[in-house]
Short mmCIF file of C-alpha atoms and ligand atoms in Angstrom, two decimals:
data_model
loop_
_atom_site.label_atom_id
_atom_site.label_comp_id
_atom_site.label_asym_id
_atom_site.label_seq_id
_atom_site.Cartn_x
_atom_site.Cartn_y
_atom_site.Cartn_z
CA UNK A 5 2.47 8.17 3.81
CA UNK A 6 3.09 11.63 3.07
CA UNK A 7 5.44 14.15 1.08
CA UNK A 8 5.06 11.82 -2.46
CA UNK A 9 7.90 12.88 -5.25
CA UNK A 10 5.21 12.31 -8.25
CA UNK A 11 6.41 12.61 -11.95
CA UNK A 12 3.78 13.01 -14.59
CA UNK A 13 4.70 11.87 -18.18
CA UNK A 14 2.94 14.79 -20.42
CA UNK A 15 2.88 14.09 -24.57
CA UNK A 16 2.28 16.74 -27.04
CA UNK A 17 0.11 15.61 -29.31
CA UNK A 18 -1.19 17.69 -32.43
CA UNK A 19 -4.03 19.64 -31.74
CA UNK A 20 -7.25 18.02 -33.19
CA UNK A 21 -8.17 20.77 -35.06
CA UNK A 22 -4.92 20.43 -37.18
CA UNK A 23 -5.07 16.80 -38.19
CA UNK A 24 -5.11 17.19 -41.70
CA UNK A 25 -1.79 19.15 -41.41
CA UNK A 26 -0.14 15.99 -40.37
CA UNK A 27 1.77 14.55 -42.84
CA UNK A 28 3.86 11.40 -43.13
CA UNK A 29 7.87 11.30 -44.01
CA UNK A 30 8.32 9.11 -47.37
CA UNK A 31 11.90 8.37 -45.96
CA UNK A 32 11.58 8.10 -42.20
CA UNK A 33 8.13 6.42 -42.36
CA UNK A 34 7.32 8.63 -39.53
CA UNK A 35 4.73 11.41 -38.78
CA UNK A 36 5.73 15.05 -40.18
CA UNK A 37 4.78 17.22 -37.10
CA UNK A 38 6.80 20.33 -37.60
CA UNK A 39 4.84 23.88 -37.13
CA UNK A 40 1.71 21.82 -35.82
CA UNK A 41 0.37 23.31 -32.69
CA UNK A 42 0.13 20.74 -29.85
CA UNK A 43 -1.97 20.23 -27.05
CA UNK A 44 -1.35 18.08 -24.45
CA UNK A 45 -2.35 14.49 -24.67
CA UNK A 46 -5.71 14.22 -23.06
CA UNK A 47 -5.44 11.31 -20.75
CA UNK A 48 -2.25 12.83 -19.61
CA UNK A 49 -4.38 16.15 -17.88
CA UNK A 50 -6.44 13.45 -16.22
CA UNK A 51 -2.79 11.77 -14.73
CA UNK A 52 -1.87 15.22 -13.84
CA UNK A 53 -4.99 16.89 -11.93
CA UNK A 54 -4.32 13.00 -10.38
CA UNK A 55 -0.96 13.82 -9.38
CA UNK A 56 -1.97 17.12 -8.06
CA UNK A 57 -4.89 15.67 -5.99
CA UNK A 58 -2.24 13.35 -4.14
CA UNK A 59 -0.17 16.34 -3.83
CA UNK A 60 -3.01 18.00 -2.07
CA UNK A 61 -3.87 15.11 0.23
CA UNK A 62 -0.65 13.90 1.24
CA UNK A 63 2.20 16.99 0.33
CA UNK A 64 5.06 16.40 -1.92
CA UNK A 65 6.08 17.48 -5.09
CA UNK A 66 4.62 17.45 -9.19
CA UNK A 67 7.13 17.35 -12.08
CA UNK A 68 5.87 17.70 -15.42
CA UNK A 69 8.08 15.45 -18.35
CA UNK A 70 7.84 15.54 -22.00
CA UNK A 71 9.96 13.85 -24.53
CA UNK A 72 9.59 16.45 -27.67
CA UNK A 73 10.50 19.36 -30.18
CA UNK A 74 11.15 22.48 -28.08
CA UNK A 75 7.77 23.97 -29.26
CA UNK A 76 6.48 21.65 -26.09
CA UNK A 77 7.59 24.39 -23.56
CA UNK A 78 4.27 25.86 -24.13
CA UNK A 79 2.57 22.88 -23.28
CA UNK A 80 4.67 22.07 -19.83
CA UNK A 81 3.92 25.79 -19.44
CA UNK A 82 0.38 24.56 -19.64
CA UNK A 83 0.91 21.58 -16.92
CA UNK A 84 2.78 24.38 -14.32
CA UNK A 85 -0.33 26.63 -14.89
CA UNK A 86 -2.46 23.75 -13.98
CA UNK A 87 -0.62 23.36 -10.82
CA UNK A 88 3.08 21.46 -11.44
CA UNK A 89 5.74 22.00 -9.68
CA UNK A 90 8.78 21.87 -12.11
CA UNK A 91 8.95 20.85 -15.85
CA UNK A 92 11.52 18.68 -17.89
CA UNK A 93 11.58 18.86 -21.56
CA UNK A 94 13.54 15.95 -22.91
CA UNK A 95 14.49 17.65 -26.30
CA UNK A 96 17.47 16.34 -28.63
CA UNK A 97 17.53 15.63 -32.84
CA UNK A 98 18.61 12.09 -31.16
CA UNK A 99 15.44 11.10 -30.18
CA UNK A 100 13.60 11.90 -33.11
CA UNK A 101 11.42 9.06 -34.78
CA UNK A 102 11.57 7.30 -31.35
CA UNK A 103 9.34 4.09 -31.31
CA UNK A 104 7.51 3.71 -27.90
CA UNK A 105 10.84 1.28 -26.78
CA UNK A 106 13.25 3.84 -27.45
CA UNK A 107 10.66 7.00 -25.97
CA UNK A 108 10.04 4.94 -22.88
CA UNK A 109 14.21 4.61 -22.50
CA UNK A 110 14.46 8.24 -22.18
CA UNK A 111 11.33 8.88 -20.21
CA UNK A 112 13.16 6.46 -17.65
CA UNK A 113 16.53 7.99 -17.78
CA UNK A 114 14.65 11.13 -16.79
CA UNK A 115 12.51 9.59 -13.85
CA UNK A 116 16.24 8.15 -12.62
CA UNK A 117 18.13 11.57 -13.24
CA UNK A 118 15.09 13.58 -11.22
CA UNK A 119 16.11 10.95 -8.23
CA UNK A 120 14.29 8.97 -5.89
CA UNK A 121 10.16 9.32 -7.63
CA UNK A 122 7.82 7.82 -5.45
CA UNK A 123 5.03 7.20 -8.49
CA UNK A 124 5.19 7.98 -12.34
CA UNK A 125 1.67 8.59 -13.84
CA UNK A 126 0.95 8.35 -17.60
CA UNK A 127 -2.16 8.31 -19.69
CA UNK A 128 -3.35 4.97 -20.97
CA UNK A 129 -2.80 5.91 -23.93
CA UNK A 130 -1.60 8.87 -26.40
CA UNK A 131 -4.38 10.67 -28.90
CA UNK A 132 -1.78 9.98 -31.96
CA UNK A 133 0.28 6.62 -31.93
CA UNK A 134 -2.30 5.51 -29.67
CA UNK A 135 -0.11 2.19 -29.01
CA UNK A 136 -0.60 2.17 -24.94
CA UNK A 137 2.84 0.51 -24.65
CA UNK A 138 5.08 3.60 -23.57
CA UNK A 139 3.77 3.38 -19.63
CA UNK A 140 4.30 -0.64 -19.07
CA UNK A 141 7.55 -0.36 -20.39
CA UNK A 142 8.67 2.81 -18.36
CA UNK A 143 8.07 0.57 -15.51
CA UNK A 144 10.07 -2.10 -17.26
CA UNK A 145 12.97 0.38 -17.95
CA UNK A 146 12.45 1.53 -14.47
CA UNK A 147 11.62 -2.11 -12.54
CA UNK A 148 9.19 -0.77 -11.05
CA UNK A 149 5.55 -2.71 -10.53
CA UNK A 150 3.03 -1.13 -13.12
CA UNK A 151 -0.39 -0.82 -14.13
CA UNK A 152 -2.64 0.37 -16.42
CA UNK A 153 -6.70 1.11 -16.51
CA UNK A 154 -6.23 2.80 -13.24
CA UNK A 155 -9.92 4.60 -12.53
CA UNK A 156 -8.98 5.38 -8.82
CA UNK A 157 -6.07 5.93 -6.65
CA UNK A 158 -5.47 5.99 -2.57
CA UNK A 159 -2.08 6.65 -0.75
CA UNK A 160 -2.02 3.73 1.72
CA UNK A 161 -0.23 4.58 5.17
CA UNK A 162 2.52 1.91 4.69
CA UNK A 163 4.06 2.99 1.01
CA UNK A 164 1.49 1.44 -0.87
CA UNK A 165 -0.89 2.47 -3.05
CA UNK A 166 -4.61 1.27 -4.00
CA UNK A 167 -4.95 1.51 -7.65
CA UNK A 168 -8.43 0.74 -9.00
CA UNK A 169 -8.47 -0.61 -12.42
CA UNK A 170 -11.43 -0.51 -14.84
CA UNK A 171 -12.56 -3.74 -16.94
CA UNK A 172 -15.06 -3.83 -19.44
CA UNK A 173 -17.65 -5.08 -16.53
CA UNK A 174 -15.97 -5.01 -13.02
CA UNK A 175 -13.12 -2.72 -11.18
CA UNK A 176 -10.70 -4.71 -9.80
CA UNK A 177 -8.24 -3.01 -6.99
CA UNK A 178 -4.45 -3.88 -6.51
CA UNK A 179 -2.39 -2.89 -3.63
CA UNK A 180 1.04 -1.96 -5.27
CA UNK A 181 4.17 -1.08 -3.21
CA UNK A 182 5.70 1.86 -4.10
CA UNK A 183 7.63 3.43 -6.48
CA UNK A 184 4.78 2.31 -9.59
CA UNK A 185 4.24 3.23 -12.52
CA UNK A 186 0.44 3.97 -13.34
CA UNK A 187 -1.40 4.70 -16.42
CA UNK A 188 -4.95 6.63 -15.65
CA UNK A 189 -8.19 6.31 -17.92
CA UNK A 190 -10.61 9.14 -18.54
CA UNK A 191 -13.25 8.26 -15.68
CA UNK A 192 -10.69 8.65 -12.84
CA UNK A 193 -11.43 12.74 -12.49
CA UNK A 194 -12.28 15.61 -13.91
CA UNK A 195 -9.04 17.76 -15.02
CA UNK A 196 -8.77 21.12 -13.57
CA UNK A 197 -8.73 24.19 -15.56
CA UNK A 198 -5.27 26.21 -15.57
CA UNK A 199 -7.04 29.56 -13.58
CA UNK A 200 -4.65 33.14 -14.57
CA UNK A 201 -3.28 33.18 -10.90
CA UNK A 202 -1.69 29.45 -12.12
CA UNK A 203 -0.73 30.69 -15.57
CA UNK A 204 1.10 33.88 -13.74
CA UNK A 205 2.50 31.58 -11.09
CA UNK A 206 3.85 28.84 -14.41
CA UNK A 207 6.25 32.24 -15.23
CA UNK A 208 8.31 31.96 -12.60
CA UNK A 209 8.57 27.68 -11.72
CA UNK A 210 11.32 26.19 -12.95
CA UNK A 211 11.50 24.54 -16.66
CA UNK A 212 14.12 22.54 -17.55
CA UNK A 213 15.77 21.13 -21.24
CA UNK A 214 17.70 17.90 -21.20
CA UNK A 215 19.47 16.86 -24.08
CA UNK A 216 20.87 12.88 -24.91
CA UNK A 217 24.11 14.53 -22.89
CA UNK A 218 22.03 15.22 -19.87
CA UNK A 219 20.58 11.60 -19.44
CA UNK A 220 21.82 8.14 -18.46
CA UNK A 221 20.21 6.95 -22.00
CA UNK A 222 20.97 3.67 -23.59
CA UNK A 223 22.71 4.71 -26.72
CA UNK A 224 21.12 1.40 -28.53
CA UNK A 225 17.72 2.35 -27.91
CA UNK A 226 17.95 5.89 -29.33
CA UNK A 227 15.47 7.60 -31.92
CA UNK A 228 14.71 6.54 -35.21
CA UNK A 229 18.26 4.17 -36.11
CA UNK A 230 17.40 2.66 -32.10
CA UNK A 231 14.17 2.10 -32.60
CA UNK A 232 13.58 -1.60 -32.97
CA UNK A 233 9.94 -0.88 -34.49
CA UNK A 234 10.70 -0.03 -38.26
CA UNK A 235 7.20 0.97 -40.22
CA UNK A 236 6.79 -1.35 -43.45
CA UNK A 237 4.78 1.25 -45.28
CA UNK A 238 2.56 4.10 -44.68
CA UNK A 239 -0.32 4.93 -47.22
CA UNK A 240 -3.39 6.91 -47.26
CA UNK A 241 -6.41 4.19 -47.97
CA UNK A 242 -8.30 4.65 -50.72
CA UNK A 243 -11.90 5.44 -49.02
CA UNK A 244 -13.76 6.43 -51.75
CA UNK A 245 -16.39 4.49 -52.29
CA UNK A 246 -19.33 4.27 -54.78
CA UNK A 247 -22.63 5.24 -53.16
CA UNK A 248 -25.71 4.69 -55.23
CA UNK A 249 -29.36 6.01 -53.72
CA UNK A 250 -32.06 3.31 -54.11
CA UNK A 251 -35.68 5.34 -54.08
CA UNK A 252 -39.59 3.10 -53.83
CA UNK A 253 -41.26 1.54 -51.22
CA UNK A 254 -39.10 -0.71 -48.22
CA UNK A 255 -40.27 -3.76 -50.36
CA UNK A 256 -38.95 -2.07 -53.61
CA UNK A 257 -35.73 -1.26 -51.82
CA UNK A 258 -34.92 -4.60 -50.03
CA UNK A 259 -35.91 -6.08 -53.87
CA UNK A 260 -33.22 -4.06 -55.48
CA UNK A 261 -30.79 -4.78 -53.23
CA UNK A 262 -31.30 -8.41 -53.02
CA UNK A 263 -30.84 -7.80 -56.82
CA UNK A 264 -27.78 -6.53 -56.55
CA UNK A 265 -26.62 -8.59 -53.91
CA UNK A 266 -26.96 -11.80 -56.33
CA UNK A 267 -25.71 -9.62 -59.64
CA UNK A 268 -22.47 -9.22 -56.89
CA UNK A 269 -21.97 -13.53 -57.07
CA UNK A 270 -23.81 -13.76 -53.60
CA UNK A 271 -26.15 -16.88 -53.07
CA UNK A 272 -29.16 -15.77 -51.54
C1 FAD B 306 -0.40 6.62 -36.19
C2 FAD B 306 1.06 6.07 -35.27
C3 FAD B 306 1.35 4.52 -34.96
C4 FAD B 306 2.34 4.43 -34.34
N1 FAD B 306 2.56 2.71 -33.97
C5 FAD B 306 3.70 2.52 -33.54
C6 FAD B 306 3.91 1.02 -33.31
O1 FAD B 306 3.16 0.26 -33.33
N2 FAD B 306 5.21 0.84 -32.40
C7 FAD B 306 6.04 1.68 -31.46
O2 FAD B 306 7.25 1.42 -30.97
N3 FAD B 306 5.69 2.83 -31.79
C8 FAD B 306 4.69 3.31 -32.70
N4 FAD B 306 4.66 4.76 -33.24
C9 FAD B 306 5.22 5.93 -32.59
C10 FAD B 306 4.93 6.17 -31.26
O3 FAD B 306 3.86 6.89 -31.16
C11 FAD B 306 6.17 7.00 -30.41
O4 FAD B 306 6.66 6.46 -29.82
C12 FAD B 306 5.88 7.69 -29.07
O5 FAD B 306 6.56 8.96 -28.71
C13 FAD B 306 5.42 6.83 -27.78
O6 FAD B 306 3.96 6.15 -28.32
P1 FAD B 306 2.35 6.40 -28.30
O7 FAD B 306 2.33 7.51 -28.41
O8 FAD B 306 1.83 5.36 -28.94
O9 FAD B 306 2.33 6.24 -26.89
P2 FAD B 306 1.29 5.56 -25.95
O10 FAD B 306 1.69 4.43 -25.13
O11 FAD B 306 0.25 5.34 -26.53
O12 FAD B 306 1.09 6.73 -24.62
C14 FAD B 306 0.99 6.61 -23.03
C15 FAD B 306 1.29 7.55 -22.53
O13 FAD B 306 2.78 7.60 -22.53
C16 FAD B 306 3.90 8.69 -22.14
N5 FAD B 306 4.16 9.33 -23.29
C17 FAD B 306 3.99 8.66 -24.42
N6 FAD B 306 4.85 9.16 -25.62
C18 FAD B 306 5.61 10.33 -24.69
C19 FAD B 306 6.57 11.57 -24.87
N7 FAD B 306 7.16 11.37 -25.89
N8 FAD B 306 6.49 12.52 -23.48
C20 FAD B 306 6.10 11.90 -22.86
N9 FAD B 306 5.29 11.17 -22.32
C21 FAD B 306 4.80 10.44 -23.38
C22 FAD B 306 1.83 9.74 -21.86
O14 FAD B 306 1.86 9.73 -20.45
C23 FAD B 306 0.45 8.89 -22.69
O15 FAD B 306 -0.49 9.14 -22.29
C24 FAD B 306 3.09 5.29 -33.40
C25 FAD B 306 3.06 6.42 -33.98
C26 FAD B 306 1.76 7.26 -34.87
C27 FAD B 306 1.88 8.47 -34.48
#
């Protein structure tokens, strides 16, 4: 099969060295990320690399899609510098506080607007929410077959794709009719680095910003209000623990531990 149209979902996540700055909004119980630098979700770089390798083999185009605040334009420019042909930033205050169902609905609306897409690639999970729910939901909204844990992809001649999936102790291979949604794991490939030429070329590639008004979204599933998942309470667990250093020979320490466990009421 040649000339595939591939869409890759790219989630901007807080930069790991900035996690300490991520707060919680006491009213909406959602994460406060404003002003915190973001990076491309690591597994989404694997998804993008997989798309670029398919394009190199079969031809076609690669579009990167993010539902995120305006600052995510920088992350999409990085995806263009890695080699994506075009990028779409789905950005609207109406999307704020979206749970996975609301997020996947907006992503599906963007894929529908892009017109016939042959393959949608995502990471298996994000580094922040980490629910691993979005890609399967995306498949449901689009009515496409969807597979997770992909560690190998091969486009076949007859409009099918072979997907190798990683299990604890084995690999299971599937033959899936396109269009389909596939989420990838880290072992599928080694994402390429962005080159200086890539960064320069990215400046000339199209990056469009779409709001809810530009998308065939389902108003019932929009943002915090439209999200069926309501966070009950979010709090920082008290991680302070009492610590006591025991000294002496191994036998003495073992004896002391036994005594303390018995003092704590354990029948030993
Ligand atoms: C700590 C925490 C816990 C949460 N718990 C829940 C919960 O239990 N239920 C719930 O519904 N929501 C939950 N959320 C909200 C959820 O994170 C958001 O809805 C988020 O946009 C999508 O979920 P995820 O990050 O878990 O995605 P995952 O399903 O883990 O992401 C899988 C892939 O989907 C794609 N993707 C995900 N989000 C985007 C995006 N915004 N733009 C482009 N591609 C994307 C990426 O390719 C990503 O690799 C939680 C958020 C946080 C921070």
